[in-house]
Tab-separated table of C-alpha atoms and ligand atoms in Angstrom:
chain	number	residue	atom	x	y	z
O	1	MET	CA	8.656	-29.295	-4.459
O	2	THR	CA	11.651	-28.032	-2.192
O	3	CYS	CA	11.688	-26.122	0.125
O	4	ALA	CA	15.209	-26.037	1.745
O	5	ILE	CA	17.571	-23.796	4.177
O	6	PRO	CA	19.537	-21.395	2.181
O	7	PRO	CA	22.695	-20.848	1.764
O	8	ASP	CA	24.168	-17.080	3.237
O	9	GLU	CA	22.784	-14.115	1.649
O	10	ALA	CA	26.495	-12.705	0.571
O	11	SER	CA	26.079	-14.605	-3.103
O	12	LEU	CA	23.377	-12.706	-4.265
O	13	PRO	CA	25.021	-10.190	-6.667
O	14	ARG	CA	21.738	-9.154	-7.421
O	15	ALA	CA	21.086	-7.746	-4.711
O	16	VAL	CA	23.982	-5.536	-4.666
O	17	THR	CA	23.008	-4.087	-8.175
O	18	LEU	CA	19.406	-3.896	-6.758
O	19	ARG	CA	20.968	-1.431	-4.244
O	20	VAL	CA	22.923	0.747	-6.267
O	21	GLN	CA	20.032	1.274	-8.525
O	22	GLU	CA	18.334	2.326	-4.981
O	23	LYS	CA	20.504	4.830	-4.034
O	24	THR	CA	20.282	6.635	-7.706
O	25	ILE	CA	16.739	6.432	-7.702
O	26	ASP	CA	16.722	7.943	-4.027
O	27	MET	CA	17.899	10.963	-5.223
O	28	ASP	CA	15.224	11.840	-6.738
O	29	LYS	CA	12.973	14.945	-6.425
O	30	PHE	CA	10.021	16.833	-8.075
O	31	VAL	CA	9.755	19.874	-8.860
O	32	ILE	CA	5.522	21.610	-8.584
O	33	ARG	CA	4.448	24.623	-9.489
O	34	GLY	CA	1.165	25.598	-8.374
O	35	GLY	CA	-1.811	26.969	-9.755
O	36	ASN	CA	-3.490	24.786	-12.147
O	37	PRO	CA	-6.730	23.443	-11.620
O	38	LEU	CA	-6.882	19.980	-12.864
O	39	VAL	CA	-9.035	18.864	-16.089
O	40	GLY	CA	-9.436	15.822	-17.979
O	41	SER	CA	-8.902	12.299	-17.497
O	42	ILE	CA	-6.646	10.202	-15.376
O	43	ARG	CA	-5.930	6.476	-14.774
O	44	VAL	CA	-6.095	4.413	-11.474
O	45	SER	CA	-3.715	1.485	-11.409
O	46	GLY	CA	-3.694	-1.470	-9.878
O	47	ALA	CA	-3.664	-1.897	-6.069
O	48	LYS	CA	0.059	-2.212	-4.242
O	49	ASN	CA	-2.220	-3.515	-0.876
O	50	SER	CA	-4.196	-6.170	-3.027
O	51	ALA	CA	-1.104	-6.659	-5.101
O	52	LEU	CA	1.239	-7.967	-2.158
O	53	PRO	CA	-0.872	-10.288	-0.579
O	54	CYS	CA	-1.835	-11.704	-3.748
O	55	MET	CA	2.119	-11.794	-4.838
O	56	ALA	CA	2.773	-13.761	-1.407
O	57	ALA	CA	-0.318	-16.043	-2.321
O	58	ALA	CA	1.641	-17.330	-4.910
O	59	ILE	CA	4.157	-18.854	-2.247
O	60	LEU	CA	0.930	-21.365	-1.858
O	61	THR	CA	1.316	-23.231	-4.697
O	62	GLU	CA	4.107	-25.170	-6.810
O	63	ASP	CA	2.225	-24.071	-10.126
O	64	GLU	CA	2.055	-20.820	-11.657
O	65	VAL	CA	0.164	-17.728	-10.935
O	66	ILE	CA	-0.680	-14.759	-13.322
O	67	LEU	CA	-1.143	-11.532	-12.020
O	68	GLU	CA	-2.970	-8.288	-13.981
O	69	ASN	CA	-2.950	-4.864	-13.448
O	70	ILE	CA	0.081	-5.186	-11.451
O	71	PRO	CA	1.103	-1.598	-10.623
O	72	GLN	CA	4.476	-0.563	-11.389
O	73	VAL	CA	5.821	0.466	-7.915
O	74	ARG	CA	8.529	0.363	-6.153
O	75	ASP	CA	7.290	-2.063	-3.629
O	76	ILE	CA	6.395	-4.579	-5.938
O	77	GLU	CA	9.703	-4.817	-7.142
O	78	THR	CA	10.280	-5.270	-3.292
O	79	GLU	CA	8.258	-8.309	-3.415
O	80	GLN	CA	9.714	-9.351	-6.418
O	81	LYS	CA	12.901	-9.174	-5.147
O	82	LEU	CA	11.727	-10.777	-2.031
O	83	LEU	CA	10.102	-14.141	-3.714
O	84	MET	CA	13.004	-14.610	-5.678
O	85	SER	CA	15.777	-14.454	-2.908
O	86	MET	CA	13.555	-17.383	-1.799
O	87	GLY	CA	14.011	-19.386	-5.188
O	88	ALA	CA	10.568	-18.205	-7.073
O	89	GLN	CA	10.841	-17.169	-10.623
O	90	VAL	CA	8.995	-13.649	-10.886
O	91	GLU	CA	8.965	-11.618	-14.123
O	92	LEU	CA	7.380	-8.094	-13.964
O	93	GLY	CA	5.323	-7.974	-16.979
O	94	TYR	CA	5.083	-4.088	-17.018
O	95	GLY	CA	4.701	-3.090	-20.501
O	96	ARG	CA	2.975	-6.213	-21.411
O	97	ALA	CA	-0.883	-5.989	-22.094
O	98	GLN	CA	-2.924	-5.792	-18.001
O	99	HIS	CA	0.766	-5.309	-16.658
O	100	ARG	CA	0.701	-9.047	-16.778
O	101	THR	CA	3.139	-10.820	-14.085
O	102	THR	CA	4.217	-14.173	-13.873
O	103	ILE	CA	5.114	-15.807	-10.537
O	104	SER	CA	6.538	-19.775	-10.205
O	105	CYS	CA	7.238	-20.737	-6.622
O	106	ARG	CA	7.715	-24.318	-7.760
O	107	HIS	CA	11.456	-24.406	-6.029
O	108	LEU	CA	11.664	-22.263	-2.635
O	109	SER	CA	14.935	-22.901	-1.357
O	110	ASP	CA	15.270	-20.461	1.029
O	111	PRO	CA	12.253	-19.431	2.713
O	112	VAL	CA	13.754	-16.626	4.575
O	113	ALA	CA	12.783	-12.888	4.383
O	114	ARG	CA	16.103	-11.028	5.272
O	115	TYR	CA	16.102	-7.152	6.846
O	116	GLU	CA	17.724	-5.382	4.426
O	117	ILE	CA	14.350	-6.375	2.428
O	118	VAL	CA	11.846	-6.253	5.363
O	119	LYS	CA	13.349	-2.919	6.816
O	120	THR	CA	12.524	-1.012	3.361
O	121	MET	CA	8.601	-2.713	3.047
O	122	ARG	CA	7.209	-3.963	6.071
O	123	ALA	CA	4.428	-5.850	3.716
O	124	SER	CA	7.257	-8.530	3.884
O	125	SER	CA	5.944	-10.248	7.309
O	126	LEU	CA	2.890	-11.526	4.529
O	127	VAL	CA	4.999	-13.913	3.170
O	128	LEU	CA	5.111	-15.842	7.404
O	129	GLY	CA	1.721	-17.288	6.739
O	130	PRO	CA	2.039	-18.954	3.115
O	131	LEU	CA	5.705	-19.744	3.858
O	132	VAL	CA	4.822	-21.818	7.129
O	133	ALA	CA	1.848	-23.017	5.309
O	134	ARG	CA	3.902	-24.519	2.263
O	135	CYS	CA	7.572	-24.856	3.823
O	136	GLY	CA	6.574	-26.286	7.166
O	137	MET	CA	8.910	-23.152	8.304
O	138	ALA	CA	9.599	-19.329	7.782
O	139	ARG	CA	12.564	-16.999	9.002
O	140	VAL	CA	11.162	-12.954	8.646
O	141	ALA	CA	13.134	-10.373	10.005
O	142	MET	CA	11.210	-8.873	12.734
O	143	PRO	CA	10.642	-5.037	11.071
O	144	GLY	CA	11.953	-2.484	13.216
O	145	GLY	CA	10.039	1.021	13.655
O	146	CYS	CA	8.754	2.672	10.995
O	147	ALA	CA	8.192	6.575	10.157
O	148	ILE	CA	4.127	5.906	11.064
O	149	GLY	CA	4.694	4.371	14.260
O	150	GLY	CA	5.174	0.799	15.915
O	151	ARG	CA	3.271	-1.349	13.973
O	152	PRO	CA	3.891	-4.814	15.234
O	153	ILE	CA	3.417	-8.206	14.159
O	154	ASP	CA	2.307	-9.545	17.606
O	155	LEU	CA	-1.408	-11.021	16.060
O	156	HIS	CA	0.296	-12.656	13.183
O	157	LEU	CA	2.686	-14.569	15.142
O	158	LYS	CA	-0.234	-15.215	18.292
O	159	GLY	CA	-2.214	-16.818	15.400
O	160	LEU	CA	0.061	-19.200	14.004
O	161	GLU	CA	0.437	-20.365	17.339
O	162	LYS	CA	-2.670	-21.254	17.432
O	163	MET	CA	-2.371	-23.386	14.665
O	164	GLY	CA	0.193	-24.590	16.126
O	165	ALA	CA	3.481	-23.157	14.841
O	166	THR	CA	6.207	-23.034	17.528
O	167	ILE	CA	7.885	-19.154	17.027
O	168	THR	CA	11.300	-18.651	18.367
O	169	GLN	CA	12.981	-15.389	17.831
O	170	GLU	CA	17.001	-15.270	17.613
O	171	HIS	CA	19.506	-12.375	16.189
O	172	GLY	CA	16.582	-10.142	15.117
O	173	TYR	CA	14.693	-13.259	13.453
O	174	LEU	CA	11.965	-14.576	13.990
O	175	GLU	CA	11.493	-18.407	13.083
O	176	ALA	CA	7.984	-20.176	12.709
O	177	ARG	CA	7.729	-23.697	12.096
O	178	ALA	CA	4.729	-26.258	11.646
O	179	GLU	CA	4.803	-29.288	9.971
O	180	ARG	CA	1.001	-28.856	9.172
O	181	LEU	CA	-0.749	-25.985	10.541
O	182	ARG	CA	-4.074	-27.045	12.186
O	183	GLY	CA	-7.539	-25.066	11.892
O	184	THR	CA	-8.484	-23.224	14.557
O	185	HIS	CA	-10.627	-20.613	16.406
O	186	LEU	CA	-9.157	-17.319	15.712
O	187	PHE	CA	-10.190	-13.571	17.591
O	188	PHE	CA	-8.260	-10.497	15.970
O	189	ASP	CA	-7.739	-7.991	19.333
O	190	LYS	CA	-7.312	-5.567	17.236
O	191	ILE	CA	-8.787	-5.612	13.203
O	192	THR	CA	-5.466	-5.520	11.313
O	193	VAL	CA	-5.210	-5.894	7.372
O	194	THR	CA	-2.277	-7.528	6.698
O	195	GLY	CA	-2.451	-9.849	10.066
O	196	THR	CA	-6.101	-11.016	8.278
O	197	GLU	CA	-4.474	-11.897	5.356
O	198	ASP	CA	-1.385	-13.334	6.274
O	199	LEU	CA	-3.490	-15.849	8.733
O	200	LEU	CA	-5.573	-16.431	5.499
O	201	MET	CA	-2.955	-17.294	3.224
O	202	ALA	CA	-1.740	-19.985	6.609
O	203	ALA	CA	-5.613	-21.389	7.063
O	204	VAL	CA	-6.122	-22.338	3.213
O	205	LEU	CA	-3.435	-24.837	3.424
O	206	ALA	CA	-4.262	-26.159	7.463
O	207	ASP	CA	-5.689	-29.242	8.417
O	208	GLY	CA	-9.372	-28.543	9.275
O	209	GLU	CA	-11.571	-25.590	9.721
O	210	THR	CA	-10.234	-22.069	10.586
O	211	VAL	CA	-13.092	-19.459	12.142
O	212	MET	CA	-11.019	-15.610	12.496
O	213	GLU	CA	-13.016	-13.213	14.214
O	214	ASN	CA	-13.038	-9.358	14.342
O	215	CYS	CA	-11.307	-9.741	10.620
O	216	ALA	CA	-10.369	-6.700	8.665
O	217	ARG	CA	-13.137	-5.954	5.680
O	218	GLU	CA	-10.856	-3.802	3.487
O	219	PRO	CA	-11.441	-4.625	-0.194
O	220	GLU	CA	-8.080	-5.731	-0.361
O	221	VAL	CA	-8.511	-8.900	1.658
O	222	THR	CA	-11.476	-9.923	-0.262
O	223	ASP	CA	-9.504	-9.518	-3.774
O	224	LEU	CA	-6.568	-11.707	-1.809
O	225	ALA	CA	-9.749	-14.361	-0.732
O	226	ALA	CA	-10.854	-14.007	-4.173
O	227	MET	CA	-7.512	-14.811	-5.410
O	228	LEU	CA	-7.386	-18.027	-3.135
O	229	VAL	CA	-10.640	-19.536	-3.886
O	230	SER	CA	-10.012	-19.211	-7.343
O	231	MET	CA	-6.578	-21.321	-6.490
O	232	GLY	CA	-9.224	-23.873	-5.379
O	233	ALA	CA	-9.339	-23.085	-1.332
O	234	GLN	CA	-12.678	-22.706	0.171
O	235	ILE	CA	-13.224	-19.512	1.910
O	236	GLU	CA	-16.749	-17.770	3.260
O	237	GLY	CA	-16.950	-14.536	4.515
O	238	ALA	CA	-14.525	-12.254	2.985
O	239	GLY	CA	-15.546	-8.942	3.707
O	240	THR	CA	-17.591	-9.394	6.918
O	241	PRO	CA	-15.675	-9.700	10.373
O	242	THR	CA	-16.028	-13.303	10.407
O	243	ILE	CA	-13.835	-15.432	7.683
O	244	ARG	CA	-14.388	-19.236	7.432
O	245	VAL	CA	-11.699	-21.558	6.010
O	246	GLN	CA	-12.038	-25.228	5.230
O	247	GLY	CA	-8.307	-26.456	4.733
O	248	VAL	CA	-7.161	-28.154	1.602
O	249	SER	CA	-4.195	-29.956	0.820
O	250	LYS	CA	-3.240	-28.602	-1.971
O	251	LEU	CA	-4.034	-25.408	-4.244
O	252	HIS	CA	-3.353	-24.957	-7.978
O	253	GLY	CA	-2.433	-21.773	-10.135
O	254	THR	CA	-4.479	-19.477	-11.359
O	255	ARG	CA	-4.944	-15.684	-13.131
O	256	HIS	CA	-5.910	-13.132	-11.222
O	257	ARG	CA	-6.948	-9.712	-12.046
O	258	ILE	CA	-5.639	-6.999	-9.030
O	259	ASN	CA	-8.786	-4.455	-8.076
O	260	PRO	CA	-8.058	-0.943	-8.822
O	261	ASP	CA	-5.867	1.415	-5.866
O	262	ARG	CA	-8.840	2.971	-3.976
O	263	ILE	CA	-5.915	5.213	-2.300
O	264	GLU	CA	-4.441	6.371	-5.758
O	265	ALA	CA	-8.234	7.216	-6.647
O	266	GLY	CA	-9.120	8.986	-3.206
O	267	THR	CA	-5.852	11.340	-4.136
O	268	PHE	CA	-6.451	12.024	-7.596
O	269	LEU	CA	-10.246	12.809	-6.776
O	270	VAL	CA	-8.658	14.957	-3.715
O	271	ALA	CA	-6.413	16.580	-6.650
O	272	GLY	CA	-9.468	17.392	-8.536
O	273	ALA	CA	-11.234	19.053	-5.581
O	274	ILE	CA	-7.893	21.280	-4.052
O	275	THR	CA	-7.033	22.518	-7.663
O	276	ARG	CA	-10.893	23.418	-8.460
O	277	GLY	CA	-10.804	21.452	-11.154
O	278	ASP	CA	-12.657	19.200	-13.439
O	279	LEU	CA	-11.260	15.210	-13.366
O	280	ILE	CA	-12.498	12.061	-14.236
O	281	VAL	CA	-11.019	9.418	-12.231
O	282	THR	CA	-11.118	6.199	-14.876
O	283	ASN	CA	-10.479	2.548	-13.947
O	284	CYS	CA	-11.556	2.974	-10.051
O	285	GLU	CA	-14.005	0.674	-8.062
O	286	PRO	CA	-16.507	3.450	-7.002
O	287	ALA	CA	-18.126	0.901	-4.105
O	288	HIS	CA	-14.795	1.206	-2.315
O	289	LEU	CA	-14.718	5.039	-2.417
O	290	GLY	CA	-18.128	5.670	0.017
O	291	ALA	CA	-16.329	7.300	2.640
O	292	ILE	CA	-14.151	9.239	0.584
O	293	MET	CA	-16.881	10.220	-1.447
O	294	GLU	CA	-18.694	11.247	1.251
O	295	LYS	CA	-16.324	13.696	2.536
O	296	LEU	CA	-15.371	15.279	-0.570
O	297	ARG	CA	-19.194	16.190	-1.065
O	298	GLU	CA	-19.291	17.729	3.050
O	299	SER	CA	-16.519	19.663	1.922
O	300	GLY	CA	-18.383	21.415	-0.941
O	301	ALA	CA	-17.343	19.476	-3.976
O	302	ARG	CA	-19.212	18.016	-6.795
O	303	VAL	CA	-18.732	14.021	-6.597
O	304	ASP	CA	-20.702	11.847	-9.320
O	305	VAL	CA	-20.618	8.138	-10.298
O	306	GLN	CA	-20.378	8.375	-14.250
O	307	SER	CA	-20.081	4.445	-14.788
O	308	GLU	CA	-19.181	1.542	-13.139
O	309	ASP	CA	-15.549	2.325	-12.926
O	310	SER	CA	-15.282	6.008	-13.337
O	311	ILE	CA	-16.233	9.295	-11.116
O	312	ARG	CA	-16.305	12.860	-11.655
O	313	VAL	CA	-15.073	15.465	-9.027
O	314	ARG	CA	-15.568	19.211	-9.687
O	315	ALA	CA	-15.165	22.298	-7.235
O	316	GLU	CA	-15.727	25.565	-8.633
O	317	GLU	CA	-17.335	27.003	-4.955
O	318	LYS	CA	-15.890	27.860	-2.086
O	319	LEU	CA	-14.498	24.530	-0.239
O	320	SER	CA	-15.674	24.160	3.788
O	321	ALA	CA	-14.390	22.907	6.795
O	322	THR	CA	-14.928	19.078	7.437
O	323	ASP	CA	-13.901	16.707	10.452
O	324	ILE	CA	-11.988	13.459	9.832
O	325	SER	CA	-11.760	10.295	11.962
O	326	THR	CA	-9.846	7.473	10.462
O	327	ARG	CA	-12.056	3.896	10.608
O	328	GLU	CA	-10.894	0.358	9.691
O	329	TYR	CA	-13.107	0.145	6.088
O	330	PRO	CA	-16.083	0.924	5.465
O	331	GLY	CA	-14.551	3.662	7.805
O	332	PHE	CA	-12.617	6.952	6.448
O	333	PRO	CA	-9.048	5.237	5.239
O	334	THR	CA	-5.980	5.536	7.784
O	335	ASP	CA	-3.981	6.320	4.054
O	336	MET	CA	-6.226	9.289	2.886
O	337	GLN	CA	-5.984	11.131	6.097
O	338	ALA	CA	-2.516	13.063	5.042
O	339	GLN	CA	-4.516	13.820	1.411
O	340	PHE	CA	-7.484	15.197	3.500
O	341	MET	CA	-5.251	17.716	5.451
O	342	ALA	CA	-3.820	19.125	2.593
O	343	LEU	CA	-7.693	19.678	1.197
O	344	SER	CA	-8.634	21.384	4.397
O	345	THR	CA	-5.784	24.071	4.544
O	346	GLN	CA	-7.598	25.245	1.706
O	347	ALA	CA	-11.224	24.709	3.351
O	348	GLN	CA	-12.785	27.722	4.754
O	349	GLY	CA	-13.307	27.082	8.435
O	350	VAL	CA	-11.691	24.933	11.054
O	351	SER	CA	-11.514	21.098	10.556
O	352	ARG	CA	-10.759	18.471	12.847
O	353	ILE	CA	-8.517	15.255	11.608
O	354	THR	CA	-8.323	12.312	14.180
O	355	GLU	CA	-6.018	9.323	13.727
O	356	ASN	CA	-7.594	6.311	15.153
O	357	ILE	CA	-5.629	3.682	13.458
O	358	PHE	CA	-1.446	4.645	13.945
O	359	GLU	CA	0.359	6.719	16.220
O	360	ASN	CA	2.805	9.312	14.927
O	361	ARG	CA	0.968	9.466	11.468
O	362	PHE	CA	1.162	13.825	11.220
O	363	MET	CA	5.029	13.769	9.491
O	364	HIS	CA	3.376	15.931	6.975
O	365	VAL	CA	2.272	18.499	9.228
O	366	GLN	CA	4.931	20.447	10.089
O	367	GLU	CA	5.900	20.274	6.156
O	368	LEU	CA	2.313	22.072	5.318
O	369	VAL	CA	2.927	24.740	8.175
O	370	ARG	CA	6.165	25.429	6.596
O	371	MET	CA	4.189	26.100	3.498
O	372	GLY	CA	1.460	28.120	5.163
O	373	ALA	CA	-0.901	25.818	6.439
O	374	ASN	CA	-2.180	26.670	9.662
O	375	ILE	CA	-2.069	23.382	11.549
O	376	ALA	CA	-2.382	22.580	15.564
O	377	VAL	CA	-1.705	18.826	16.841
O	378	ASP	CA	-2.944	17.754	20.271
O	379	GLY	CA	-2.308	13.695	20.679
O	380	ARG	CA	-3.882	11.866	17.819
O	381	THR	CA	-6.105	15.528	16.558
O	382	ALA	CA	-4.682	17.863	14.399
O	383	THR	CA	-6.911	21.192	13.885
O	384	VAL	CA	-6.563	23.140	10.705
O	385	GLN	CA	-7.678	26.709	10.538
O	386	GLY	CA	-8.611	27.441	6.673
O	387	ALA	CA	-8.343	28.735	4.216
O	388	SER	CA	-4.389	29.731	4.444
O	389	GLN	CA	-2.402	30.644	0.611
O	390	LEU	CA	0.002	28.479	0.403
O	391	SER	CA	3.638	28.789	-0.834
O	392	ALA	CA	6.020	27.396	-2.501
O	393	ALA	CA	8.928	25.970	-0.731
O	394	ALA	CA	11.004	22.870	-0.208
O	395	VAL	CA	9.880	20.325	1.688
O	396	MET	CA	10.675	16.910	2.417
O	397	CYS	CA	8.624	13.390	2.479
O	398	SER	CA	8.626	11.540	5.100
O	399	ASP	CA	6.111	8.456	3.927
O	400	LEU	CA	4.289	7.222	1.234
O	401	ARG	CA	0.886	9.151	2.168
O	402	ALA	CA	2.752	12.211	3.828
O	403	SER	CA	4.137	12.619	-0.006
O	404	ALA	CA	1.131	12.493	-1.429
O	405	SER	CA	-0.527	15.350	0.530
O	406	LEU	CA	2.949	17.564	-0.068
O	407	VAL	CA	2.260	16.842	-3.631
O	408	LEU	CA	-1.571	17.825	-3.164
O	409	ALA	CA	-0.375	21.332	-1.238
O	410	ALA	CA	2.334	22.053	-3.935
O	411	LEU	CA	-0.320	21.838	-6.544
O	412	VAL	CA	-2.336	24.850	-4.900
O	413	ALA	CA	0.857	26.873	-3.802
O	414	GLU	CA	2.020	30.021	-5.157
O	415	GLY	CA	5.787	29.419	-6.644
O	416	GLU	CA	7.585	26.356	-7.535
O	417	SER	CA	7.945	23.525	-4.799
O	418	ILE	CA	10.896	21.063	-4.546
O	419	LEU	CA	9.634	18.027	-3.241
O	420	ASP	CA	12.882	15.874	-1.489
O	421	ARG	CA	12.496	11.853	-1.127
O	422	VAL	CA	10.038	11.247	-3.807
O	423	TYR	CA	11.440	7.383	-3.247
O	424	HIS	CA	8.480	7.641	-0.690
O	425	MET	CA	5.756	8.350	-3.380
O	426	ASP	CA	7.716	5.925	-5.806
O	427	ARG	CA	6.930	3.233	-3.376
O	428	GLY	CA	3.010	3.101	-4.280
O	429	TYR	CA	2.089	5.614	-6.783
O	430	GLU	CA	2.390	4.597	-10.292
O	431	ARG	CA	4.271	7.145	-12.564
O	432	ILE	CA	2.227	9.724	-10.669
O	433	GLU	CA	4.009	12.859	-12.448
O	434	GLU	CA	3.001	11.698	-15.289
O	435	LYS	CA	-0.570	11.077	-15.011
O	436	LEU	CA	-0.836	14.357	-13.137
O	437	ARG	CA	0.846	16.407	-15.853
O	438	GLY	CA	-1.280	14.411	-18.288
O	439	VAL	CA	-4.295	16.923	-16.631
O	440	GLY	CA	-2.380	19.793	-16.389
O	441	ALA	CA	-0.450	19.915	-13.443
O	442	GLN	CA	3.185	21.614	-13.561
O	443	ILE	CA	4.981	18.334	-12.358
O	444	ARG	CA	8.728	17.287	-13.350
O	445	ARG	CA	10.882	14.849	-11.957
O	446	MET	CA	14.276	16.087	-11.061
O	447	GLY	CA	16.742	13.005	-11.352
O	448	ASN	CA	19.600	12.191	-9.772
O	449	VAL	CA	23.336	13.181	-9.615
O	450	PHE	CA	24.455	9.879	-11.949
O	451	GLY	CA	22.782	11.812	-14.467
O	452	SER	CA	21.252	9.141	-15.966
O	453	ARG	CA	17.351	9.697	-14.889
O	454	ALA	CA	17.862	13.209	-15.346
O	455	THR	CA	14.949	15.217	-15.533
O	456	SER	CA	12.007	14.111	-16.957
O	457	GLU	CA	10.263	15.828	-19.809
O	458	GLU	CA	7.400	18.179	-18.696
V	501	UD1	C1	-2.253	-2.125	5.662
V	501	UD1	C2	-2.088	-1.197	4.830
V	501	UD1	C3	-1.787	0.144	5.122
V	501	UD1	C4	-2.979	0.862	5.915
V	501	UD1	C5	-3.395	-0.159	6.642
V	501	UD1	C6	-4.346	0.413	7.716
V	501	UD1	C7	-0.737	-2.950	3.537
V	501	UD1	C8	0.678	-3.840	2.651
V	501	UD1	N1	-0.688	-1.626	4.304
V	501	UD1	O1	-0.964	-1.901	6.668
V	501	UD1	O2	-1.707	0.732	3.947
V	501	UD1	O3	-2.184	2.191	6.464
V	501	UD1	O4	-3.241	-1.735	6.492
V	501	UD1	O5	-5.558	0.629	6.768
V	501	UD1	O6	-1.969	-3.402	3.253
V	501	UD1	N2	-1.627	-3.873	14.954
V	501	UD1	C9	-0.962	-4.154	16.298
V	501	UD1	N3	-0.466	-6.128	16.450
V	501	UD1	C10	-0.419	-6.641	14.778
V	501	UD1	C11	-0.526	-6.132	13.438
V	501	UD1	C12	-1.524	-4.417	13.420
V	501	UD1	O7	-0.816	-4.096	16.817
V	501	UD1	O8	0.084	-7.590	14.978
V	501	UD1	C13	-2.056	-2.693	14.834
V	501	UD1	C14	-1.106	-1.513	13.943
V	501	UD1	O9	0.033	-0.958	14.863
V	501	UD1	C15	-1.751	-0.505	13.754
V	501	UD1	C16	-3.077	-1.117	13.778
V	501	UD1	O10	-3.250	-2.758	14.180
V	501	UD1	O11	-2.169	0.252	14.983
V	501	UD1	C17	-3.863	-1.446	12.451
V	501	UD1	O12	-2.834	-1.817	11.564
V	501	UD1	P1	-2.860	-2.508	10.268
V	501	UD1	O13	-4.335	-2.907	9.670
V	501	UD1	O14	-1.848	-4.578	10.834
V	501	UD1	O15	-1.741	-2.386	9.197
V	501	UD1	P2	-0.854	-2.986	8.025
V	501	UD1	O16	-1.323	-4.141	8.023
V	501	UD1	O17	0.369	-2.914	8.444
């Protein structure tokens, strides 16, 4: 195994190339003409939020790891960049069967997550635990503020310290060191998804038993735990609030299939309902969509689980107002709040939408209002008075799920909307415009000023 301290980042010509590409992609816009009901079948990709920790878990072994069903989204490319900057080999096998990706972290010459990467993807902090566990040290740029609130990583750090790591902070970087982490008792003051995942990855190679309490129960945590177990880790209780880990000295390679993306599936279900369409959402996991299906039914949509991996949604009647309150899984996900707000603008009556997980996650409200929605925000609660006839407008995407809500609103707005900054959307939705066009949406991508990705086919 090689794990050494790195040369400086100026020696990365590849990073420069990638930055130039990013600039061009950043110019893309969506042009959407509203009014078509979505009809047909639409396929869900692998979950970005499972794929990110599973890619980080490859750090824990010298052997090759194969991941299937990796979504072709920008955050995955960012994680590829992150792992490669540390010396890993990552081949994203898009186009191959199963979107098969291979990762080899045999030689980790540079256990550093640089600011240039961390600032574009906060989930970069997921490498902290695995790097300390495997290399005995990690340097990770401190994530700054972000569009949906402060999003600190104090609970990741507190946990690592309790496992024996020494943490220092200098020049905007956190450095964690521990010759070998030791098992301990951890209690999360607040439920955190990536915090649970990060410390789980630290615990699997620690000396002795780690008991983690008040853990996140999200399916993405369970997916990661399944992968770790297939690598030889000893884990019990993933998916419950208490996870027990018996540390082992070494993990081996594996082949693991990423769960379907429950948020992409939820977004398509809302797309079917808001356009009064008839959609079959395939390749999804209905068991992960309980709260979302329940709220759709409450809104008046007809939602039927058709098979073990498909759900049909229909909405012919009027939609009615529904209150939403975001919670940790299995509650209603914060990542579906913005999409349900778009739906609420089309429902009769007053819907109250309360965001409990993140501060400042109502960035989409002003843009929806510009499209004719009637929404008032008071603290953590938005009150939506529906139904409003939305009218097309030029709007700005501010974060990943806010972008999804604007796409949904544009699908029912009168006229042609232009969505700017769709790179936010590209972070987490795989070829969404192609998927939506396949079920009857009028949506096209307008390319960048350099012309190489000019308007895609309608
Ligand atoms: C993950 C998801 C994100 C989702 C969120 C909540 C990934 C890559 N992202 O984000 O899509 O919206 O879960 O379901 O999986 N907190 C602290 N200290 C910490 C960590 C978190 O105070 O050390 C707070 C956060 O500010 C937030 C809450 O805990 O208020 C939940 O955050 P967390 O679950 O950690 O979100 P992420 O894991 O970043």
